[in-house]
């Protein structure tokens, strides 16, 4: 706030976590990664560990912008012929390789003052201990009933007793906390080549999906020079 830095995270819990990172001696990259991880917990309708990241920034002392493209490709087994009417919005076959975790580690290694355990701790705490559902998330859950209802886990987590979580309800996500802890301790390798990858591979095969452990193991986000023009 004021001359000491400010944050915007799309959710007050994320913004507060980013501001705390700044006040604890972190820089803008520390705040950004911290907020992104918290958003993955408190507002998964916006982004999550299974999502993508796109960012353009100019690091201190650099004379050019840098871009990170952490959008994952389609699984190697993906078959365009399976989508004669276009890619559906629901279903594991529509999923690409998740890129967000790779982007978090890339930024942390290159530009952050804190390490991943410190950057991810606020998100881990909210996932493990719970947080109050916001009005925005409650609406997103209600609007996404068809998508979330395609998974028994989604129904159990977001529709207890058959009803969508209401504003103020406390949401605890123990499995997500475990995944974030693994990333904090083992880096992106723990996500793309560890127990999480093996579990995702097994779940994908059991649910007619195309994502495999090999798809995850072969992924790394791109660091690029963005297209630009002088005028």
mmCIF file with all atom_site columns, C-alpha atoms in Angstrom:
data_model
loop_
_atom_site.group_PDB
_atom_site.id
_atom_site.type_symbol
_atom_site.label_atom_id
_atom_site.label_alt_id
_atom_site.label_comp_id
_atom_site.label_asym_id
_atom_site.label_entity_id
_atom_site.label_seq_id
_atom_site.pdbx_PDB_ins_code
_atom_site.Cartn_x
_atom_site.Cartn_y
_atom_site.Cartn_z
_atom_site.occupancy
_atom_site.B_iso_or_equiv
_atom_site.pdbx_formal_charge
_atom_site.auth_seq_id
_atom_site.auth_comp_id
_atom_site.auth_asym_id
_atom_site.auth_atom_id
_atom_site.pdbx_PDB_model_num
ATOM 1   C CA . UNK A 1 1   ? 0.000   0.000   0.000   1.00 0.00 ? 1   UNK A CA 1
ATOM 2   C CA . UNK A 1 2   ? 1.167   3.570   -0.616  1.00 0.00 ? 2   UNK A CA 1
ATOM 3   C CA . UNK A 1 3   ? 4.877   3.810   -1.398  1.00 0.00 ? 3   UNK A CA 1
ATOM 4   C CA . UNK A 1 4   ? 5.539   0.352   0.035   1.00 0.00 ? 4   UNK A CA 1
ATOM 5   C CA . UNK A 1 5   ? 3.944   -1.624  -2.807  1.00 0.00 ? 5   UNK A CA 1
ATOM 6   C CA . UNK A 1 6   ? 0.447   -2.799  -3.631  1.00 0.00 ? 6   UNK A CA 1
ATOM 7   C CA . UNK A 1 7   ? -1.120  -5.998  -4.887  1.00 0.00 ? 7   UNK A CA 1
ATOM 8   C CA . UNK A 1 8   ? -4.214  -7.116  -6.731  1.00 0.00 ? 8   UNK A CA 1
ATOM 9   C CA . UNK A 1 9   ? -5.071  -10.764 -6.663  1.00 0.00 ? 9   UNK A CA 1
ATOM 10  C CA . UNK A 1 10  ? -8.689  -11.001 -7.753  1.00 0.00 ? 10  UNK A CA 1
ATOM 11  C CA . UNK A 1 11  ? -9.518  -12.317 -4.271  1.00 0.00 ? 11  UNK A CA 1
ATOM 12  C CA . UNK A 1 12  ? -8.803  -10.561 -0.955  1.00 0.00 ? 12  UNK A CA 1
ATOM 13  C CA . UNK A 1 13  ? -7.055  -13.599 0.495   1.00 0.00 ? 13  UNK A CA 1
ATOM 14  C CA . UNK A 1 14  ? -4.707  -13.753 -2.493  1.00 0.00 ? 14  UNK A CA 1
ATOM 15  C CA . UNK A 1 15  ? -4.062  -9.997  -2.453  1.00 0.00 ? 15  UNK A CA 1
ATOM 16  C CA . UNK A 1 16  ? -3.310  -10.106 1.287   1.00 0.00 ? 16  UNK A CA 1
ATOM 17  C CA . UNK A 1 17  ? -0.884  -12.994 0.810   1.00 0.00 ? 17  UNK A CA 1
ATOM 18  C CA . UNK A 1 18  ? 0.920   -11.081 -1.922  1.00 0.00 ? 18  UNK A CA 1
ATOM 19  C CA . UNK A 1 19  ? 1.126   -7.954  0.203   1.00 0.00 ? 19  UNK A CA 1
ATOM 20  C CA . UNK A 1 20  ? 2.526   -9.995  3.085   1.00 0.00 ? 20  UNK A CA 1
ATOM 21  C CA . UNK A 1 21  ? 5.205   -11.341 0.730   1.00 0.00 ? 21  UNK A CA 1
ATOM 22  C CA . UNK A 1 22  ? 6.215   -7.777  -0.163  1.00 0.00 ? 22  UNK A CA 1
ATOM 23  C CA . UNK A 1 23  ? 6.281   -6.663  3.462   1.00 0.00 ? 23  UNK A CA 1
ATOM 24  C CA . UNK A 1 24  ? 8.373   -9.700  4.353   1.00 0.00 ? 24  UNK A CA 1
ATOM 25  C CA . UNK A 1 25  ? 11.113  -8.612  1.972   1.00 0.00 ? 25  UNK A CA 1
ATOM 26  C CA . UNK A 1 26  ? 9.949   -10.229 -1.234  1.00 0.00 ? 26  UNK A CA 1
ATOM 27  C CA . UNK A 1 27  ? 9.767   -8.563  -4.624  1.00 0.00 ? 27  UNK A CA 1
ATOM 28  C CA . UNK A 1 28  ? 6.985   -8.355  -7.203  1.00 0.00 ? 28  UNK A CA 1
ATOM 29  C CA . UNK A 1 29  ? 7.753   -11.869 -8.448  1.00 0.00 ? 29  UNK A CA 1
ATOM 30  C CA . UNK A 1 30  ? 7.435   -13.295 -4.939  1.00 0.00 ? 30  UNK A CA 1
ATOM 31  C CA . UNK A 1 31  ? 4.068   -11.582 -4.575  1.00 0.00 ? 31  UNK A CA 1
ATOM 32  C CA . UNK A 1 32  ? 2.875   -12.810 -7.978  1.00 0.00 ? 32  UNK A CA 1
ATOM 33  C CA . UNK A 1 33  ? 3.772   -16.469 -7.407  1.00 0.00 ? 33  UNK A CA 1
ATOM 34  C CA . UNK A 1 34  ? 2.349   -16.395 -3.883  1.00 0.00 ? 34  UNK A CA 1
ATOM 35  C CA . UNK A 1 35  ? -0.928  -14.928 -5.140  1.00 0.00 ? 35  UNK A CA 1
ATOM 36  C CA . UNK A 1 36  ? -1.152  -17.355 -8.056  1.00 0.00 ? 36  UNK A CA 1
ATOM 37  C CA . UNK A 1 37  ? -0.833  -20.306 -5.696  1.00 0.00 ? 37  UNK A CA 1
ATOM 38  C CA . UNK A 1 38  ? -3.441  -18.893 -3.311  1.00 0.00 ? 38  UNK A CA 1
ATOM 39  C CA . UNK A 1 39  ? -5.815  -18.283 -6.236  1.00 0.00 ? 39  UNK A CA 1
ATOM 40  C CA . UNK A 1 40  ? -5.409  -21.961 -7.139  1.00 0.00 ? 40  UNK A CA 1
ATOM 41  C CA . UNK A 1 41  ? -6.905  -22.747 -3.729  1.00 0.00 ? 41  UNK A CA 1
ATOM 42  C CA . UNK A 1 42  ? -9.444  -20.006 -2.999  1.00 0.00 ? 42  UNK A CA 1
ATOM 43  C CA . UNK A 1 43  ? -10.656 -19.280 -6.532  1.00 0.00 ? 43  UNK A CA 1
ATOM 44  C CA . UNK A 1 44  ? -10.052 -22.404 -8.635  1.00 0.00 ? 44  UNK A CA 1
ATOM 45  C CA . UNK A 1 45  ? -12.626 -21.173 -11.128 1.00 0.00 ? 45  UNK A CA 1
ATOM 46  C CA . UNK A 1 46  ? -10.002 -18.603 -12.216 1.00 0.00 ? 46  UNK A CA 1
ATOM 47  C CA . UNK A 1 47  ? -6.904  -20.818 -12.266 1.00 0.00 ? 47  UNK A CA 1
ATOM 48  C CA . UNK A 1 48  ? -5.514  -23.857 -10.495 1.00 0.00 ? 48  UNK A CA 1
ATOM 49  C CA . UNK A 1 49  ? -2.654  -26.347 -10.491 1.00 0.00 ? 49  UNK A CA 1
ATOM 50  C CA . UNK A 1 50  ? -4.192  -27.951 -13.573 1.00 0.00 ? 50  UNK A CA 1
ATOM 51  C CA . UNK A 1 51  ? -4.270  -24.656 -15.465 1.00 0.00 ? 51  UNK A CA 1
ATOM 52  C CA . UNK A 1 52  ? -1.958  -22.520 -17.559 1.00 0.00 ? 52  UNK A CA 1
ATOM 53  C CA . UNK A 1 53  ? 0.075   -19.342 -17.071 1.00 0.00 ? 53  UNK A CA 1
ATOM 54  C CA . UNK A 1 54  ? 0.897   -16.543 -19.466 1.00 0.00 ? 54  UNK A CA 1
ATOM 55  C CA . UNK A 1 55  ? 3.017   -13.633 -18.260 1.00 0.00 ? 55  UNK A CA 1
ATOM 56  C CA . UNK A 1 56  ? 4.995   -10.736 -19.702 1.00 0.00 ? 56  UNK A CA 1
ATOM 57  C CA . UNK A 1 57  ? 7.391   -8.818  -17.457 1.00 0.00 ? 57  UNK A CA 1
ATOM 58  C CA . UNK A 1 58  ? 10.507  -6.691  -17.381 1.00 0.00 ? 58  UNK A CA 1
ATOM 59  C CA . UNK A 1 59  ? 12.878  -7.680  -14.618 1.00 0.00 ? 59  UNK A CA 1
ATOM 60  C CA . UNK A 1 60  ? 14.880  -5.038  -12.788 1.00 0.00 ? 60  UNK A CA 1
ATOM 61  C CA . UNK A 1 61  ? 17.938  -4.112  -14.831 1.00 0.00 ? 61  UNK A CA 1
ATOM 62  C CA . UNK A 1 62  ? 16.677  -5.750  -18.020 1.00 0.00 ? 62  UNK A CA 1
ATOM 63  C CA . UNK A 1 63  ? 16.231  -3.703  -21.179 1.00 0.00 ? 63  UNK A CA 1
ATOM 64  C CA . UNK A 1 64  ? 13.723  -6.060  -22.801 1.00 0.00 ? 64  UNK A CA 1
ATOM 65  C CA . UNK A 1 65  ? 10.462  -7.691  -21.868 1.00 0.00 ? 65  UNK A CA 1
ATOM 66  C CA . UNK A 1 66  ? 10.350  -11.420 -21.191 1.00 0.00 ? 66  UNK A CA 1
ATOM 67  C CA . UNK A 1 67  ? 7.378   -13.704 -21.746 1.00 0.00 ? 67  UNK A CA 1
ATOM 68  C CA . UNK A 1 68  ? 6.535   -17.069 -20.230 1.00 0.00 ? 68  UNK A CA 1
ATOM 69  C CA . UNK A 1 69  ? 4.218   -19.359 -22.147 1.00 0.00 ? 69  UNK A CA 1
ATOM 70  C CA . UNK A 1 70  ? 3.067   -22.063 -19.765 1.00 0.00 ? 70  UNK A CA 1
ATOM 71  C CA . UNK A 1 71  ? 0.192   -23.359 -21.840 1.00 0.00 ? 71  UNK A CA 1
ATOM 72  C CA . UNK A 1 72  ? 0.456   -27.102 -22.078 1.00 0.00 ? 72  UNK A CA 1
ATOM 73  C CA . UNK A 1 73  ? 0.136   -29.048 -25.326 1.00 0.00 ? 73  UNK A CA 1
ATOM 74  C CA . UNK A 1 74  ? -2.452  -31.681 -26.041 1.00 0.00 ? 74  UNK A CA 1
ATOM 75  C CA . UNK A 1 75  ? -1.556  -35.175 -24.828 1.00 0.00 ? 75  UNK A CA 1
ATOM 76  C CA . UNK A 1 76  ? 0.497   -37.200 -27.290 1.00 0.00 ? 76  UNK A CA 1
ATOM 77  C CA . UNK A 1 77  ? -2.387  -39.643 -27.723 1.00 0.00 ? 77  UNK A CA 1
ATOM 78  C CA . UNK A 1 78  ? -4.910  -36.920 -28.589 1.00 0.00 ? 78  UNK A CA 1
ATOM 79  C CA . UNK A 1 79  ? -6.817  -37.701 -31.784 1.00 0.00 ? 79  UNK A CA 1
ATOM 80  C CA . UNK A 1 80  ? -8.496  -34.797 -33.644 1.00 0.00 ? 80  UNK A CA 1
ATOM 81  C CA . UNK A 1 81  ? -10.795 -37.315 -35.318 1.00 0.00 ? 81  UNK A CA 1
ATOM 82  C CA . UNK A 1 82  ? -12.438 -37.880 -31.943 1.00 0.00 ? 82  UNK A CA 1
ATOM 83  C CA . UNK A 1 83  ? -13.842 -34.333 -32.079 1.00 0.00 ? 83  UNK A CA 1
ATOM 84  C CA . UNK A 1 84  ? -15.843 -34.100 -35.318 1.00 0.00 ? 84  UNK A CA 1
ATOM 85  C CA . UNK A 1 85  ? -18.058 -31.405 -33.782 1.00 0.00 ? 85  UNK A CA 1
ATOM 86  C CA . UNK A 1 86  ? -15.299 -29.519 -31.974 1.00 0.00 ? 86  UNK A CA 1
ATOM 87  C CA . UNK A 1 87  ? -13.596 -30.018 -28.617 1.00 0.00 ? 87  UNK A CA 1
ATOM 88  C CA . UNK A 1 88  ? -16.229 -30.367 -25.862 1.00 0.00 ? 88  UNK A CA 1
ATOM 89  C CA . UNK A 1 89  ? -16.108 -28.180 -22.759 1.00 0.00 ? 89  UNK A CA 1
ATOM 90  C CA . UNK A 1 90  ? -16.490 -31.154 -20.415 1.00 0.00 ? 90  UNK A CA 1
ATOM 91  C CA . UNK A 1 91  ? -14.429 -34.298 -20.178 1.00 0.00 ? 91  UNK A CA 1
ATOM 92  C CA . UNK A 1 92  ? -10.851 -35.365 -19.526 1.00 0.00 ? 92  UNK A CA 1
ATOM 93  C CA . UNK A 1 93  ? -10.158 -35.750 -23.241 1.00 0.00 ? 93  UNK A CA 1
ATOM 94  C CA . UNK A 1 94  ? -10.448 -31.971 -23.541 1.00 0.00 ? 94  UNK A CA 1
ATOM 95  C CA . UNK A 1 95  ? -7.606  -31.466 -21.055 1.00 0.00 ? 95  UNK A CA 1
ATOM 96  C CA . UNK A 1 96  ? -4.128  -30.285 -21.999 1.00 0.00 ? 96  UNK A CA 1
ATOM 97  C CA . UNK A 1 97  ? -0.922  -30.802 -20.031 1.00 0.00 ? 97  UNK A CA 1
ATOM 98  C CA . UNK A 1 98  ? -1.047  -28.345 -17.080 1.00 0.00 ? 98  UNK A CA 1
ATOM 99  C CA . UNK A 1 99  ? 1.589   -25.622 -17.225 1.00 0.00 ? 99  UNK A CA 1
ATOM 100 C CA . UNK A 1 100 ? 1.051   -23.478 -14.125 1.00 0.00 ? 100 UNK A CA 1
ATOM 101 C CA . UNK A 1 101 ? 3.380   -25.320 -11.744 1.00 0.00 ? 101 UNK A CA 1
ATOM 102 C CA . UNK A 1 102 ? 6.254   -25.173 -14.243 1.00 0.00 ? 102 UNK A CA 1
ATOM 103 C CA . UNK A 1 103 ? 5.776   -21.403 -14.558 1.00 0.00 ? 103 UNK A CA 1
ATOM 104 C CA . UNK A 1 104 ? 5.776   -20.953 -10.766 1.00 0.00 ? 104 UNK A CA 1
ATOM 105 C CA . UNK A 1 105 ? 9.095   -22.781 -10.444 1.00 0.00 ? 105 UNK A CA 1
ATOM 106 C CA . UNK A 1 106 ? 10.626  -20.955 -13.421 1.00 0.00 ? 106 UNK A CA 1
ATOM 107 C CA . UNK A 1 107 ? 9.790   -17.568 -11.901 1.00 0.00 ? 107 UNK A CA 1
ATOM 108 C CA . UNK A 1 108 ? 10.895  -18.658 -8.435  1.00 0.00 ? 108 UNK A CA 1
ATOM 109 C CA . UNK A 1 109 ? 14.279  -19.877 -9.645  1.00 0.00 ? 109 UNK A CA 1
ATOM 110 C CA . UNK A 1 110 ? 15.015  -16.895 -11.863 1.00 0.00 ? 110 UNK A CA 1
ATOM 111 C CA . UNK A 1 111 ? 13.511  -13.909 -10.093 1.00 0.00 ? 111 UNK A CA 1
ATOM 112 C CA . UNK A 1 112 ? 12.111  -14.589 -6.616  1.00 0.00 ? 112 UNK A CA 1
ATOM 113 C CA . UNK A 1 113 ? 13.913  -13.921 -3.332  1.00 0.00 ? 113 UNK A CA 1
ATOM 114 C CA . UNK A 1 114 ? 12.000  -16.671 -1.524  1.00 0.00 ? 114 UNK A CA 1
ATOM 115 C CA . UNK A 1 115 ? 12.054  -20.390 -2.259  1.00 0.00 ? 115 UNK A CA 1
ATOM 116 C CA . UNK A 1 116 ? 9.014   -22.470 -3.206  1.00 0.00 ? 116 UNK A CA 1
ATOM 117 C CA . UNK A 1 117 ? 8.254   -23.649 0.363   1.00 0.00 ? 117 UNK A CA 1
ATOM 118 C CA . UNK A 1 118 ? 7.867   -20.043 1.510   1.00 0.00 ? 118 UNK A CA 1
ATOM 119 C CA . UNK A 1 119 ? 6.027   -18.962 -1.638  1.00 0.00 ? 119 UNK A CA 1
ATOM 120 C CA . UNK A 1 120 ? 3.485   -21.793 -1.448  1.00 0.00 ? 120 UNK A CA 1
ATOM 121 C CA . UNK A 1 121 ? 2.944   -21.844 2.321   1.00 0.00 ? 121 UNK A CA 1
ATOM 122 C CA . UNK A 1 122 ? -0.068  -19.468 2.335   1.00 0.00 ? 122 UNK A CA 1
ATOM 123 C CA . UNK A 1 123 ? -1.789  -21.575 -0.309  1.00 0.00 ? 123 UNK A CA 1
ATOM 124 C CA . UNK A 1 124 ? -1.003  -24.770 1.598   1.00 0.00 ? 124 UNK A CA 1
ATOM 125 C CA . UNK A 1 125 ? -2.447  -23.278 4.787   1.00 0.00 ? 125 UNK A CA 1
ATOM 126 C CA . UNK A 1 126 ? -5.707  -22.265 3.071   1.00 0.00 ? 126 UNK A CA 1
ATOM 127 C CA . UNK A 1 127 ? -6.058  -25.676 1.434   1.00 0.00 ? 127 UNK A CA 1
ATOM 128 C CA . UNK A 1 128 ? -5.349  -27.621 4.620   1.00 0.00 ? 128 UNK A CA 1
ATOM 129 C CA . UNK A 1 129 ? -7.180  -25.451 7.161   1.00 0.00 ? 129 UNK A CA 1
ATOM 130 C CA . UNK A 1 130 ? -9.957  -24.136 4.933   1.00 0.00 ? 130 UNK A CA 1
ATOM 131 C CA . UNK A 1 131 ? -11.189 -20.708 3.935   1.00 0.00 ? 131 UNK A CA 1
ATOM 132 C CA . UNK A 1 132 ? -14.598 -19.043 3.623   1.00 0.00 ? 132 UNK A CA 1
ATOM 133 C CA . UNK A 1 133 ? -16.192 -19.401 0.194   1.00 0.00 ? 133 UNK A CA 1
ATOM 134 C CA . UNK A 1 134 ? -16.587 -16.048 -1.569  1.00 0.00 ? 134 UNK A CA 1
ATOM 135 C CA . UNK A 1 135 ? -19.743 -14.967 -3.382  1.00 0.00 ? 135 UNK A CA 1
ATOM 136 C CA . UNK A 1 136 ? -17.832 -15.205 -6.683  1.00 0.00 ? 136 UNK A CA 1
ATOM 137 C CA . UNK A 1 137 ? -16.699 -18.777 -6.045  1.00 0.00 ? 137 UNK A CA 1
ATOM 138 C CA . UNK A 1 138 ? -20.151 -19.823 -4.864  1.00 0.00 ? 138 UNK A CA 1
ATOM 139 C CA . UNK A 1 139 ? -21.649 -18.509 -8.118  1.00 0.00 ? 139 UNK A CA 1
ATOM 140 C CA . UNK A 1 140 ? -18.957 -20.255 -10.155 1.00 0.00 ? 140 UNK A CA 1
ATOM 141 C CA . UNK A 1 141 ? -19.657 -23.551 -8.382  1.00 0.00 ? 141 UNK A CA 1
ATOM 142 C CA . UNK A 1 142 ? -23.374 -23.208 -9.008  1.00 0.00 ? 142 UNK A CA 1
ATOM 143 C CA . UNK A 1 143 ? -22.860 -22.302 -12.665 1.00 0.00 ? 143 UNK A CA 1
ATOM 144 C CA . UNK A 1 144 ? -20.430 -25.203 -13.153 1.00 0.00 ? 144 UNK A CA 1
ATOM 145 C CA . UNK A 1 145 ? -22.605 -27.949 -11.712 1.00 0.00 ? 145 UNK A CA 1
ATOM 146 C CA . UNK A 1 146 ? -22.606 -29.946 -14.942 1.00 0.00 ? 146 UNK A CA 1
ATOM 147 C CA . UNK A 1 147 ? -18.809 -29.849 -15.197 1.00 0.00 ? 147 UNK A CA 1
ATOM 148 C CA . UNK A 1 148 ? -18.146 -30.530 -11.514 1.00 0.00 ? 148 UNK A CA 1
ATOM 149 C CA . UNK A 1 149 ? -20.875 -33.166 -11.432 1.00 0.00 ? 149 UNK A CA 1
ATOM 150 C CA . UNK A 1 150 ? -19.045 -35.255 -14.012 1.00 0.00 ? 150 UNK A CA 1
ATOM 151 C CA . UNK A 1 151 ? -16.662 -36.263 -11.203 1.00 0.00 ? 151 UNK A CA 1
ATOM 152 C CA . UNK A 1 152 ? -17.685 -37.936 -7.966  1.00 0.00 ? 152 UNK A CA 1
ATOM 153 C CA . UNK A 1 153 ? -14.889 -36.047 -6.242  1.00 0.00 ? 153 UNK A CA 1
ATOM 154 C CA . UNK A 1 154 ? -16.182 -32.749 -7.612  1.00 0.00 ? 154 UNK A CA 1
ATOM 155 C CA . UNK A 1 155 ? -19.656 -33.453 -6.311  1.00 0.00 ? 155 UNK A CA 1
ATOM 156 C CA . UNK A 1 156 ? -18.387 -34.473 -2.879  1.00 0.00 ? 156 UNK A CA 1
ATOM 157 C CA . UNK A 1 157 ? -16.150 -31.425 -2.531  1.00 0.00 ? 157 UNK A CA 1
ATOM 158 C CA . UNK A 1 158 ? -18.295 -28.639 -3.962  1.00 0.00 ? 158 UNK A CA 1
ATOM 159 C CA . UNK A 1 159 ? -21.828 -30.028 -3.540  1.00 0.00 ? 159 UNK A CA 1
ATOM 160 C CA . UNK A 1 160 ? -22.003 -31.557 -0.050  1.00 0.00 ? 160 UNK A CA 1
ATOM 161 C CA . UNK A 1 161 ? -25.482 -32.910 0.643   1.00 0.00 ? 161 UNK A CA 1
ATOM 162 C CA . UNK A 1 162 ? -26.272 -32.232 -3.016  1.00 0.00 ? 162 UNK A CA 1
ATOM 163 C CA . UNK A 1 163 ? -26.208 -28.442 -2.685  1.00 0.00 ? 163 UNK A CA 1
ATOM 164 C CA . UNK A 1 164 ? -23.545 -26.003 -3.922  1.00 0.00 ? 164 UNK A CA 1
ATOM 165 C CA . UNK A 1 165 ? -21.337 -24.430 -1.283  1.00 0.00 ? 165 UNK A CA 1
ATOM 166 C CA . UNK A 1 166 ? -22.771 -21.102 -0.164  1.00 0.00 ? 166 UNK A CA 1
ATOM 167 C CA . UNK A 1 167 ? -20.860 -17.881 0.618   1.00 0.00 ? 167 UNK A CA 1
ATOM 168 C CA . UNK A 1 168 ? -19.170 -18.151 3.989   1.00 0.00 ? 168 UNK A CA 1
ATOM 169 C CA . UNK A 1 169 ? -19.007 -21.951 4.009   1.00 0.00 ? 169 UNK A CA 1
ATOM 170 C CA . UNK A 1 170 ? -15.568 -23.294 4.889   1.00 0.00 ? 170 UNK A CA 1
ATOM 171 C CA . UNK A 1 171 ? -13.899 -25.319 2.142   1.00 0.00 ? 171 UNK A CA 1
ATOM 172 C CA . UNK A 1 172 ? -11.054 -27.677 3.083   1.00 0.00 ? 172 UNK A CA 1
ATOM 173 C CA . UNK A 1 173 ? -9.072  -29.322 0.258   1.00 0.00 ? 173 UNK A CA 1
ATOM 174 C CA . UNK A 1 174 ? -6.768  -31.873 1.847   1.00 0.00 ? 174 UNK A CA 1
ATOM 175 C CA . UNK A 1 175 ? -5.691  -33.521 -1.418  1.00 0.00 ? 175 UNK A CA 1
ATOM 176 C CA . UNK A 1 176 ? -4.784  -30.155 -2.919  1.00 0.00 ? 176 UNK A CA 1
ATOM 177 C CA . UNK A 1 177 ? -2.813  -29.291 0.214   1.00 0.00 ? 177 UNK A CA 1
ATOM 178 C CA . UNK A 1 178 ? -0.869  -32.518 -0.239  1.00 0.00 ? 178 UNK A CA 1
ATOM 179 C CA . UNK A 1 179 ? -0.105  -31.718 -3.874  1.00 0.00 ? 179 UNK A CA 1
ATOM 180 C CA . UNK A 1 180 ? 1.084   -28.212 -2.998  1.00 0.00 ? 180 UNK A CA 1
ATOM 181 C CA . UNK A 1 181 ? 3.257   -29.575 -0.178  1.00 0.00 ? 181 UNK A CA 1
ATOM 182 C CA . UNK A 1 182 ? 4.849   -31.998 -2.621  1.00 0.00 ? 182 UNK A CA 1
ATOM 183 C CA . UNK A 1 183 ? 5.629   -29.157 -5.031  1.00 0.00 ? 183 UNK A CA 1
ATOM 184 C CA . UNK A 1 184 ? 6.984   -27.003 -2.195  1.00 0.00 ? 184 UNK A CA 1
ATOM 185 C CA . UNK A 1 185 ? 9.318   -29.784 -1.094  1.00 0.00 ? 185 UNK A CA 1
ATOM 186 C CA . UNK A 1 186 ? 10.268  -31.305 -4.437  1.00 0.00 ? 186 UNK A CA 1
ATOM 187 C CA . UNK A 1 187 ? 9.708   -28.541 -6.971  1.00 0.00 ? 187 UNK A CA 1
ATOM 188 C CA . UNK A 1 188 ? 8.005   -29.031 -10.319 1.00 0.00 ? 188 UNK A CA 1
ATOM 189 C CA . UNK A 1 189 ? 9.533   -32.512 -10.573 1.00 0.00 ? 189 UNK A CA 1
ATOM 190 C CA . UNK A 1 190 ? 7.241   -33.634 -7.766  1.00 0.00 ? 190 UNK A CA 1
ATOM 191 C CA . UNK A 1 191 ? 4.272   -32.575 -9.894  1.00 0.00 ? 191 UNK A CA 1
ATOM 192 C CA . UNK A 1 192 ? 5.378   -33.644 -13.367 1.00 0.00 ? 192 UNK A CA 1
ATOM 193 C CA . UNK A 1 193 ? 7.418   -36.730 -12.532 1.00 0.00 ? 193 UNK A CA 1
ATOM 194 C CA . UNK A 1 194 ? 6.386   -37.804 -9.043  1.00 0.00 ? 194 UNK A CA 1
ATOM 195 C CA . UNK A 1 195 ? 3.483   -39.431 -7.249  1.00 0.00 ? 195 UNK A CA 1
ATOM 196 C CA . UNK A 1 196 ? 1.024   -36.849 -8.582  1.00 0.00 ? 196 UNK A CA 1
ATOM 197 C CA . UNK A 1 197 ? 1.918   -37.718 -12.188 1.00 0.00 ? 197 UNK A CA 1
ATOM 198 C CA . UNK A 1 198 ? 1.492   -41.429 -11.507 1.00 0.00 ? 198 UNK A CA 1
ATOM 199 C CA . UNK A 1 199 ? -1.902  -40.880 -9.892  1.00 0.00 ? 199 UNK A CA 1
ATOM 200 C CA . UNK A 1 200 ? -3.069  -38.635 -12.730 1.00 0.00 ? 200 UNK A CA 1
ATOM 201 C CA . UNK A 1 201 ? -1.925  -41.221 -15.276 1.00 0.00 ? 201 UNK A CA 1
ATOM 202 C CA . UNK A 1 202 ? -3.889  -43.979 -13.503 1.00 0.00 ? 202 UNK A CA 1
ATOM 203 C CA . UNK A 1 203 ? -6.989  -41.806 -13.096 1.00 0.00 ? 203 UNK A CA 1
ATOM 204 C CA . UNK A 1 204 ? -6.826  -40.724 -16.735 1.00 0.00 ? 204 UNK A CA 1
ATOM 205 C CA . UNK A 1 205 ? -6.606  -44.298 -17.999 1.00 0.00 ? 205 UNK A CA 1
ATOM 206 C CA . UNK A 1 206 ? -9.496  -45.341 -15.770 1.00 0.00 ? 206 UNK A CA 1
ATOM 207 C CA . UNK A 1 207 ? -11.668 -42.492 -17.053 1.00 0.00 ? 207 UNK A CA 1
ATOM 208 C CA . UNK A 1 208 ? -11.042 -42.739 -20.799 1.00 0.00 ? 208 UNK A CA 1
ATOM 209 C CA . UNK A 1 209 ? -8.561  -39.848 -20.811 1.00 0.00 ? 209 UNK A CA 1
ATOM 210 C CA . UNK A 1 210 ? -5.435  -39.314 -22.879 1.00 0.00 ? 210 UNK A CA 1
ATOM 211 C CA . UNK A 1 211 ? -3.105  -37.650 -20.350 1.00 0.00 ? 211 UNK A CA 1
ATOM 212 C CA . UNK A 1 212 ? -0.215  -39.888 -19.293 1.00 0.00 ? 212 UNK A CA 1
ATOM 213 C CA . UNK A 1 213 ? 2.772   -39.662 -16.989 1.00 0.00 ? 213 UNK A CA 1
ATOM 214 C CA . UNK A 1 214 ? 4.939   -39.367 -20.113 1.00 0.00 ? 214 UNK A CA 1
ATOM 215 C CA . UNK A 1 215 ? 3.026   -36.241 -21.184 1.00 0.00 ? 215 UNK A CA 1
ATOM 216 C CA . UNK A 1 216 ? 3.702   -34.654 -17.816 1.00 0.00 ? 216 UNK A CA 1
ATOM 217 C CA . UNK A 1 217 ? 7.352   -35.737 -17.675 1.00 0.00 ? 217 UNK A CA 1
ATOM 218 C CA . UNK A 1 218 ? 8.051   -34.200 -21.065 1.00 0.00 ? 218 UNK A CA 1
ATOM 219 C CA . UNK A 1 219 ? 6.656   -30.775 -20.222 1.00 0.00 ? 219 UNK A CA 1
ATOM 220 C CA . UNK A 1 220 ? 8.522   -27.551 -19.468 1.00 0.00 ? 220 UNK A CA 1
ATOM 221 C CA . UNK A 1 221 ? 7.201   -24.037 -19.936 1.00 0.00 ? 221 UNK A CA 1
ATOM 222 C CA . UNK A 1 222 ? 8.774   -21.710 -22.521 1.00 0.00 ? 222 UNK A CA 1
ATOM 223 C CA . UNK A 1 223 ? 10.649  -18.505 -21.717 1.00 0.00 ? 223 UNK A CA 1
ATOM 224 C CA . UNK A 1 224 ? 10.511  -16.255 -24.771 1.00 0.00 ? 224 UNK A CA 1
ATOM 225 C CA . UNK A 1 225 ? 11.054  -12.743 -26.043 1.00 0.00 ? 225 UNK A CA 1
ATOM 226 C CA . UNK A 1 226 ? 7.571   -11.453 -26.850 1.00 0.00 ? 226 UNK A CA 1
ATOM 227 C CA . UNK A 1 227 ? 6.660   -9.911  -30.181 1.00 0.00 ? 227 UNK A CA 1
ATOM 228 C CA . UNK A 1 228 ? 7.136   -6.150  -30.004 1.00 0.00 ? 228 UNK A CA 1
ATOM 229 C CA . UNK A 1 229 ? 7.311   -3.080  -32.177 1.00 0.00 ? 229 UNK A CA 1
ATOM 230 C CA . UNK A 1 230 ? 8.722   0.402   -31.748 1.00 0.00 ? 230 UNK A CA 1
ATOM 231 C CA . UNK A 1 231 ? 6.400   3.253   -32.715 1.00 0.00 ? 231 UNK A CA 1
#
